[in-house]
mmCIF file of C-alpha atoms in Angstrom:
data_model
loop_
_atom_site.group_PDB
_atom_site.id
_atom_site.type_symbol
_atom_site.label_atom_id
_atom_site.label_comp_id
_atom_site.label_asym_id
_atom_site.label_seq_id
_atom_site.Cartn_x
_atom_site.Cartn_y
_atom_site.Cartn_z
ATOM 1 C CA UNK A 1 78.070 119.708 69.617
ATOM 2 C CA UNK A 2 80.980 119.254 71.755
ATOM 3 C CA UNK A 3 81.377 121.362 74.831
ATOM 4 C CA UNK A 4 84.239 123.664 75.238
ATOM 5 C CA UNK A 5 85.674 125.568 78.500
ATOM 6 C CA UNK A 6 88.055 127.777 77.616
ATOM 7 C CA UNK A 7 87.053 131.322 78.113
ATOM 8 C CA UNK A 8 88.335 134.541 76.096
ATOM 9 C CA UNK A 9 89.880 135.799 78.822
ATOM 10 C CA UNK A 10 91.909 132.569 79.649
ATOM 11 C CA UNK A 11 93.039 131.727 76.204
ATOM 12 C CA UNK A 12 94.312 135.525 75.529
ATOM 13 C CA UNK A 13 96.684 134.889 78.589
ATOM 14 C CA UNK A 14 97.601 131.697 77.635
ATOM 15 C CA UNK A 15 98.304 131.974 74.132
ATOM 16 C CA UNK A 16 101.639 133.329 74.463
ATOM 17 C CA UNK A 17 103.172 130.558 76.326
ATOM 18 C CA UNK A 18 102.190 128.545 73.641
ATOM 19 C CA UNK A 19 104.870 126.683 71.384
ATOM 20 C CA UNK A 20 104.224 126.951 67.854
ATOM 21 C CA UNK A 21 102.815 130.482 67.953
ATOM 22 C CA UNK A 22 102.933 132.230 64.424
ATOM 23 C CA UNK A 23 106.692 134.137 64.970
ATOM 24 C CA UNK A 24 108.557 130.879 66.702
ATOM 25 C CA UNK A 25 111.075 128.668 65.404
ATOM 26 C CA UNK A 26 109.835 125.813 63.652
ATOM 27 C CA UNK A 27 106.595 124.588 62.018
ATOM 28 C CA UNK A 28 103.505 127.022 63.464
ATOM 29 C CA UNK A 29 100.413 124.899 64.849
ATOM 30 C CA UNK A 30 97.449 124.504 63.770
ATOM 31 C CA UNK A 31 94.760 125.631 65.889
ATOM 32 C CA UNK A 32 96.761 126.239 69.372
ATOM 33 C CA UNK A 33 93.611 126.795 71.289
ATOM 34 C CA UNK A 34 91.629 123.827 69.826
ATOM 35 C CA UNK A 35 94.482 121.574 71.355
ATOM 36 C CA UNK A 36 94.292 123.184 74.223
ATOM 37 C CA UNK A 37 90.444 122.411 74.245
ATOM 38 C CA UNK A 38 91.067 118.253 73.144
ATOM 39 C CA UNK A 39 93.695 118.427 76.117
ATOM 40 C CA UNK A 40 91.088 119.994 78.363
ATOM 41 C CA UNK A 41 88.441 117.357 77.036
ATOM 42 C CA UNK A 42 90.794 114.185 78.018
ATOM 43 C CA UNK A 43 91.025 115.463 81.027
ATOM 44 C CA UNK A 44 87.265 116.307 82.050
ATOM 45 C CA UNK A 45 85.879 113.266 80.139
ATOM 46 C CA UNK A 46 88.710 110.890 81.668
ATOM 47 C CA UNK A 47 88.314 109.156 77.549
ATOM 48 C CA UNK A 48 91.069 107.384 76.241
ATOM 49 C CA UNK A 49 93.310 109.180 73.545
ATOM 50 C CA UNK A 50 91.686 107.147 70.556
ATOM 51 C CA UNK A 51 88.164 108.167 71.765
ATOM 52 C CA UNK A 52 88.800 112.044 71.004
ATOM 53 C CA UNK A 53 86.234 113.477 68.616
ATOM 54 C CA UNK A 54 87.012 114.076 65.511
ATOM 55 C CA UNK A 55 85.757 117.547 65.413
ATOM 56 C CA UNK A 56 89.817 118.122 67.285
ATOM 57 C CA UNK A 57 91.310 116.308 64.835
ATOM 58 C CA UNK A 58 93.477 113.481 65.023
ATOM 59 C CA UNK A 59 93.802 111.626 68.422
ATOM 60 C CA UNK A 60 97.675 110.358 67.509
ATOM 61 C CA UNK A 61 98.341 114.298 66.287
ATOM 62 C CA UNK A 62 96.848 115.391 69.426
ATOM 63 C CA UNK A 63 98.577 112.965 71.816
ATOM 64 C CA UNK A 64 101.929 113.253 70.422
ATOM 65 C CA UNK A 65 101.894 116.744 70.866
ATOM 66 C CA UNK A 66 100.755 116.787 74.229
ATOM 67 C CA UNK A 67 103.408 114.164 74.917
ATOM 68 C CA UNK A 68 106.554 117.071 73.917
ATOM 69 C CA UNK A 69 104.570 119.463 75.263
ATOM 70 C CA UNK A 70 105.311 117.604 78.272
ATOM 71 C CA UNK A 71 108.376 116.823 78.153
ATOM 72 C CA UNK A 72 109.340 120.091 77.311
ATOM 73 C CA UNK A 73 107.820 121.904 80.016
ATOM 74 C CA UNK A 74 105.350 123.726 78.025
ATOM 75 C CA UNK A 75 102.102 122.820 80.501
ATOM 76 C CA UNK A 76 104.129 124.200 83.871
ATOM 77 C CA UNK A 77 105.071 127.253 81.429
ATOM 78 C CA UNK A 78 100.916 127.644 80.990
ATOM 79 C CA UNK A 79 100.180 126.746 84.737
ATOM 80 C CA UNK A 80 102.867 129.935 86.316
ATOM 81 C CA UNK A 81 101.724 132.464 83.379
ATOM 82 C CA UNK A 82 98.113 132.204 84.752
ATOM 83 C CA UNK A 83 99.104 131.252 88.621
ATOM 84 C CA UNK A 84 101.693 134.258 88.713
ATOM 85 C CA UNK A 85 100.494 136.379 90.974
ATOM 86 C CA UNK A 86 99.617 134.177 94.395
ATOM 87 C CA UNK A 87 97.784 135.682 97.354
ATOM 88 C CA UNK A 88 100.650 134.731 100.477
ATOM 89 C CA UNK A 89 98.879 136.334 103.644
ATOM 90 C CA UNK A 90 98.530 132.551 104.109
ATOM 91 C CA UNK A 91 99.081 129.100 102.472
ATOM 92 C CA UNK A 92 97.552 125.826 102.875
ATOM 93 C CA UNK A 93 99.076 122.126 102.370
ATOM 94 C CA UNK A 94 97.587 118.967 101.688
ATOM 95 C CA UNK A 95 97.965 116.198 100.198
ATOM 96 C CA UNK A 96 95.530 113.684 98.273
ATOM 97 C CA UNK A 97 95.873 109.940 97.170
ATOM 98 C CA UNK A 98 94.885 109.016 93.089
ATOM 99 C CA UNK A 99 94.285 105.224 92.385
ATOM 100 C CA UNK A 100 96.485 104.262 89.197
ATOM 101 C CA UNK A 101 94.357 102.423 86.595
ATOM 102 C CA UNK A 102 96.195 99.584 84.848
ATOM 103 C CA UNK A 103 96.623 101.471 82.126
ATOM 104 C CA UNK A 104 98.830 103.456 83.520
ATOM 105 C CA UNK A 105 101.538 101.241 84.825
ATOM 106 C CA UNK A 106 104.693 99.853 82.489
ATOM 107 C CA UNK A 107 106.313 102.522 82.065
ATOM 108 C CA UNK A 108 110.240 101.658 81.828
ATOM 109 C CA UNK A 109 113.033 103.232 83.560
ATOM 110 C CA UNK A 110 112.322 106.537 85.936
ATOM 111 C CA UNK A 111 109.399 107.259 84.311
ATOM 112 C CA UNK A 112 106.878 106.357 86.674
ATOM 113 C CA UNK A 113 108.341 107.432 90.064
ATOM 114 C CA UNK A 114 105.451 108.886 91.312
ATOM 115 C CA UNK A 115 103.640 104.888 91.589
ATOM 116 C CA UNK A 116 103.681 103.340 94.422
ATOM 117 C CA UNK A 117 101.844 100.839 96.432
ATOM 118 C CA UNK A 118 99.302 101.871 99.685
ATOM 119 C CA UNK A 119 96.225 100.035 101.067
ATOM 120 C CA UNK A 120 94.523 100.690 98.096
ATOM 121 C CA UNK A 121 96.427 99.281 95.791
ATOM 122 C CA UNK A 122 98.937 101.134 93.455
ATOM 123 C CA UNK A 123 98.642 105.014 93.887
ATOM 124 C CA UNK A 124 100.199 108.708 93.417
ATOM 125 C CA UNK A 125 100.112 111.169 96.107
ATOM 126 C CA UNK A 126 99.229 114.708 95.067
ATOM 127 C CA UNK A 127 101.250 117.245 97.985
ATOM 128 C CA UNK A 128 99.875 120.959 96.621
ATOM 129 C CA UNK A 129 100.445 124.379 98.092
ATOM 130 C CA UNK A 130 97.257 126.649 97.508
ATOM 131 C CA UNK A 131 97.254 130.517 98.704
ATOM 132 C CA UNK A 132 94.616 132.495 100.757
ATOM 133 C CA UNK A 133 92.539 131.988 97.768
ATOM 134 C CA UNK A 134 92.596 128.514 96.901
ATOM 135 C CA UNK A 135 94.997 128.300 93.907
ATOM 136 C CA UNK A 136 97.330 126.222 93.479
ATOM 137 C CA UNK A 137 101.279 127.621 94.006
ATOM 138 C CA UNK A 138 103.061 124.369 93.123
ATOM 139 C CA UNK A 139 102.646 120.739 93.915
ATOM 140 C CA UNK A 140 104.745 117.564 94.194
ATOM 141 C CA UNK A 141 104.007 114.011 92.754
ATOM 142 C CA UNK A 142 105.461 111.067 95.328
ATOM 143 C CA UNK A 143 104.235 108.116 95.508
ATOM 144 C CA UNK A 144 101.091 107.046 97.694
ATOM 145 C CA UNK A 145 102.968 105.296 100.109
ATOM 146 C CA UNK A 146 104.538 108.303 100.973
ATOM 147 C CA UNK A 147 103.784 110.170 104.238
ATOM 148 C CA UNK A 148 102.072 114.104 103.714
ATOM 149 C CA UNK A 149 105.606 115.921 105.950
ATOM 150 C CA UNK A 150 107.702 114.233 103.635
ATOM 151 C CA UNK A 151 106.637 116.589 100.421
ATOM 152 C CA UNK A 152 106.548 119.755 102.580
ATOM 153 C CA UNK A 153 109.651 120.912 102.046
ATOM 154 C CA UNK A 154 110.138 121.421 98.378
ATOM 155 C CA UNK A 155 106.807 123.120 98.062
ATOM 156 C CA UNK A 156 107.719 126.040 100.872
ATOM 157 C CA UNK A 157 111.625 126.294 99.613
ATOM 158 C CA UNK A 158 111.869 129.650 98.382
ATOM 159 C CA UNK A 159 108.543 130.868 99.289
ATOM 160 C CA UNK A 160 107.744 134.199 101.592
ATOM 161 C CA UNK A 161 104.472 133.927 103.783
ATOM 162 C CA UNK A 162 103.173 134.699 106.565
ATOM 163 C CA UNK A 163 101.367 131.789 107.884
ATOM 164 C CA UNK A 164 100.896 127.382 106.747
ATOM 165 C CA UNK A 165 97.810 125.637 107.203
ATOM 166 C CA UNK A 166 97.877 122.362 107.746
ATOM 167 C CA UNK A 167 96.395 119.405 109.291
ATOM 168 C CA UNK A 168 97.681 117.238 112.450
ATOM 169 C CA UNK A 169 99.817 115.026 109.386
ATOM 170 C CA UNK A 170 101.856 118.012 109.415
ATOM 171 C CA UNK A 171 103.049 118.254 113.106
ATOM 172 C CA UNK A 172 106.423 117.894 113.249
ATOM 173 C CA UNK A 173 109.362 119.412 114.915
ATOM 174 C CA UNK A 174 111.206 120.173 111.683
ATOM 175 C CA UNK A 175 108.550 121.905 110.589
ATOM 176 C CA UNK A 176 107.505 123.927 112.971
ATOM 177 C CA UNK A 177 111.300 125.019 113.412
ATOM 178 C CA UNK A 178 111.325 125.923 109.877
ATOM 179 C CA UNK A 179 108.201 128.130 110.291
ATOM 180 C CA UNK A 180 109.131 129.863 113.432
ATOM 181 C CA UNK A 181 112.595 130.580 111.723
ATOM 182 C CA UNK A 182 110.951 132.343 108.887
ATOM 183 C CA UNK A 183 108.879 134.132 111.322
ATOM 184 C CA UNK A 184 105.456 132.515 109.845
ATOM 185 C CA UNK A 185 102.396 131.048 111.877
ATOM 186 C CA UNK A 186 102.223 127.180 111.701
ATOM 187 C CA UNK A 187 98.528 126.875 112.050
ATOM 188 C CA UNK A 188 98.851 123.346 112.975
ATOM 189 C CA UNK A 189 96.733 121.287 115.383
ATOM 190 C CA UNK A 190 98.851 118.609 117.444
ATOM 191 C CA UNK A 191 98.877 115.319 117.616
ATOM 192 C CA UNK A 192 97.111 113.402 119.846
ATOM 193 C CA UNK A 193 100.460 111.675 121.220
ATOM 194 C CA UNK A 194 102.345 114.858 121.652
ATOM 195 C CA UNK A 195 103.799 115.505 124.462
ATOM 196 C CA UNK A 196 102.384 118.729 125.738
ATOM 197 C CA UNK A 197 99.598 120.174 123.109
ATOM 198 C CA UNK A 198 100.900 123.409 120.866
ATOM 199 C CA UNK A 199 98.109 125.806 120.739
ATOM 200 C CA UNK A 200 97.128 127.360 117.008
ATOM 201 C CA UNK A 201 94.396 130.088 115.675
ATOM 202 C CA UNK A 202 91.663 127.723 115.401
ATOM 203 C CA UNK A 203 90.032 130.907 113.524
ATOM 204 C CA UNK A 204 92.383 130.790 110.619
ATOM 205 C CA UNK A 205 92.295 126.599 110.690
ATOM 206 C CA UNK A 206 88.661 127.379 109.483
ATOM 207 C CA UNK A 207 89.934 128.538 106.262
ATOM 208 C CA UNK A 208 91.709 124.784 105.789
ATOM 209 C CA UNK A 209 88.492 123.963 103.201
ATOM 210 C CA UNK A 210 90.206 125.802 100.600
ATOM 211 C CA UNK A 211 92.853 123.184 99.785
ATOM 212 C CA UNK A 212 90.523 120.120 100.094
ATOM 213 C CA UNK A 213 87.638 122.299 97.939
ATOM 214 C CA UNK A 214 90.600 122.747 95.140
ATOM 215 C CA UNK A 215 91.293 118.493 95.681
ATOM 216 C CA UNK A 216 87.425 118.524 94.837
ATOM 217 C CA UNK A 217 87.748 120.691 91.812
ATOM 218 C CA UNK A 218 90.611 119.068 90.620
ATOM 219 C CA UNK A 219 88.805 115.755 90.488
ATOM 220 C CA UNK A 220 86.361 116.598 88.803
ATOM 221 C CA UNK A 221 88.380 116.381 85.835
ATOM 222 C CA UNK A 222 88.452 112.151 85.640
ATOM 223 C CA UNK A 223 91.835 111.655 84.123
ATOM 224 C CA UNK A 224 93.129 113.287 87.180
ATOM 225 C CA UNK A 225 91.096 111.548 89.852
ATOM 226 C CA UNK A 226 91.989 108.580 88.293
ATOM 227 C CA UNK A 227 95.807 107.875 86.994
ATOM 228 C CA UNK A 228 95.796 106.777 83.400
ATOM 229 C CA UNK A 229 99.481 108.681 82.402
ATOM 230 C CA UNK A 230 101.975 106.039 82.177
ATOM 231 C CA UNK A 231 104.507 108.868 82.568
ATOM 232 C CA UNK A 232 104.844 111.149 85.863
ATOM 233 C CA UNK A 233 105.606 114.184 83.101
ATOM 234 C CA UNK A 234 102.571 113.687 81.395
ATOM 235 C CA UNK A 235 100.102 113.585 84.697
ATOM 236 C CA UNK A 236 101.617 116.350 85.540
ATOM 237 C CA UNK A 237 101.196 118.209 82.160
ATOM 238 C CA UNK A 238 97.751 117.283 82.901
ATOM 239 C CA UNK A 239 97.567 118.539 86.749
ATOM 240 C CA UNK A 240 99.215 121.896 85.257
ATOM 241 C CA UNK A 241 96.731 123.009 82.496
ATOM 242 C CA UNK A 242 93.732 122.081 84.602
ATOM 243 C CA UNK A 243 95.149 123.979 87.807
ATOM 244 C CA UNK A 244 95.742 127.044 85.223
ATOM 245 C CA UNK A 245 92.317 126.750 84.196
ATOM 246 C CA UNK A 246 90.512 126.273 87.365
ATOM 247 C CA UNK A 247 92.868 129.605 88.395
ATOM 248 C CA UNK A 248 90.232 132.319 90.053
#
């Protein structure tokens, strides 16, 4: 018997981001939460496509329409309609390194941005913004060669909170200057080459475990800790519906 994860509660607020819902344009799936479930499989099991049970149907079916689904934005549509309502009395950043399996390289053109090459061999860097209670807000794909301050700035554009967490990779002038202009707290511990330490609530840099224990979570699902999407759209289909599901 095959093990499934969605619960009630989840699926009712999914469902109607769905494409393909009884009512829309065009043909009406079959089975919208089942998919969901043989996405949510992939991902936990870290199985190749052609290795999906049968009891979901057919892998091709079920890859090809996780495939548009990317492309047209339908996972990020899932991941804000069950992430809409962050906590901001204080964010967190951090950032993560995936090893990409062979299987995941080739893709032509700018498909693959997010690949690059670090110490470890060819890698994507995960950069996510989690609130106050450890849910992800957004997050940014570069690739692992990439340093953590480079990503900060798309993930805080637009954003209203009160303080950032973040560890010493995130000590930087611009930064800080960007913070203090907002009027937020950069909870921030220096360098150890800076000129002159910065102090920061080392009672709110406690609460820093929340982004690395949502890393951990996210990792748990294997086609995530390791990089088997050829295509930066479809890892991060896959990042978005297991972020929405690991939602508190």
């Amino acid at each position: 018997m095959i093990r499934l994860m969605l619960s009630d509660a989840q699926w009712e607020r999914i469902a109607p981001e769905l494409s393909g819902k009884a009512g829309d344009p065009g043909g009406t799936g079959r089975n919208n939460r089942l998919f969901i479930e043989a996405v949510l499989w992939i991902a936990r099991t870290g199985s190749p496509w052609r290795d999906l049970p049968e009891a979901f149907g057919k892998w091709f079916t079920v890859y090809t329409r996780f495939w548009r689904w990317a492309q047209k934005g339908v996972w990020e549509r899932v991941f804000k309609a069950l992430c809409d309502d962050p906590d901001f009395e204080y964010v967190l950043i951090d950032g993560t390194l995936v090893r990409v399996h062979q299987h995941g390289t080739g893709a032509k053109g700018t498909q693959n941005q997010a690949i690059g090459r670090s110490r470890g061999g060819l890698t994507t860097k995960i950069m996510a913004l989690v609130d106050a209670l450890g849910n992800l807000i957004r997050f940014t794909l570069p690739p692992g060669q990439r340093h953590d301050s480079i990503g900060v700035e798309p993930l805080i554009t637009g954003l209203d909170f009160e303080a950032l967490i973040g560890d010493k990779a995130f000590d930087n002038n611009w930064l800080r200057a960007n913070l203090n202009q907002r009027g937020a707290a950069a909870v921030i511990p220096s360098k150890a080459d800076r000129a002159g330490r910065i102090p920061h609530d080392a009672e709110m840099y406690k609460w820093r475990h929340l982004v690395e224990n949502f890393f951990c979570q996210l990792k748990a699902f294997r086609r995530i800790a390791t990089r088997y999407e050829k295509t930066d759209a479809c890892f991060a289909g896959l990042l978005n519906l297991v972020a929405a599901f690991l939602a508190n």
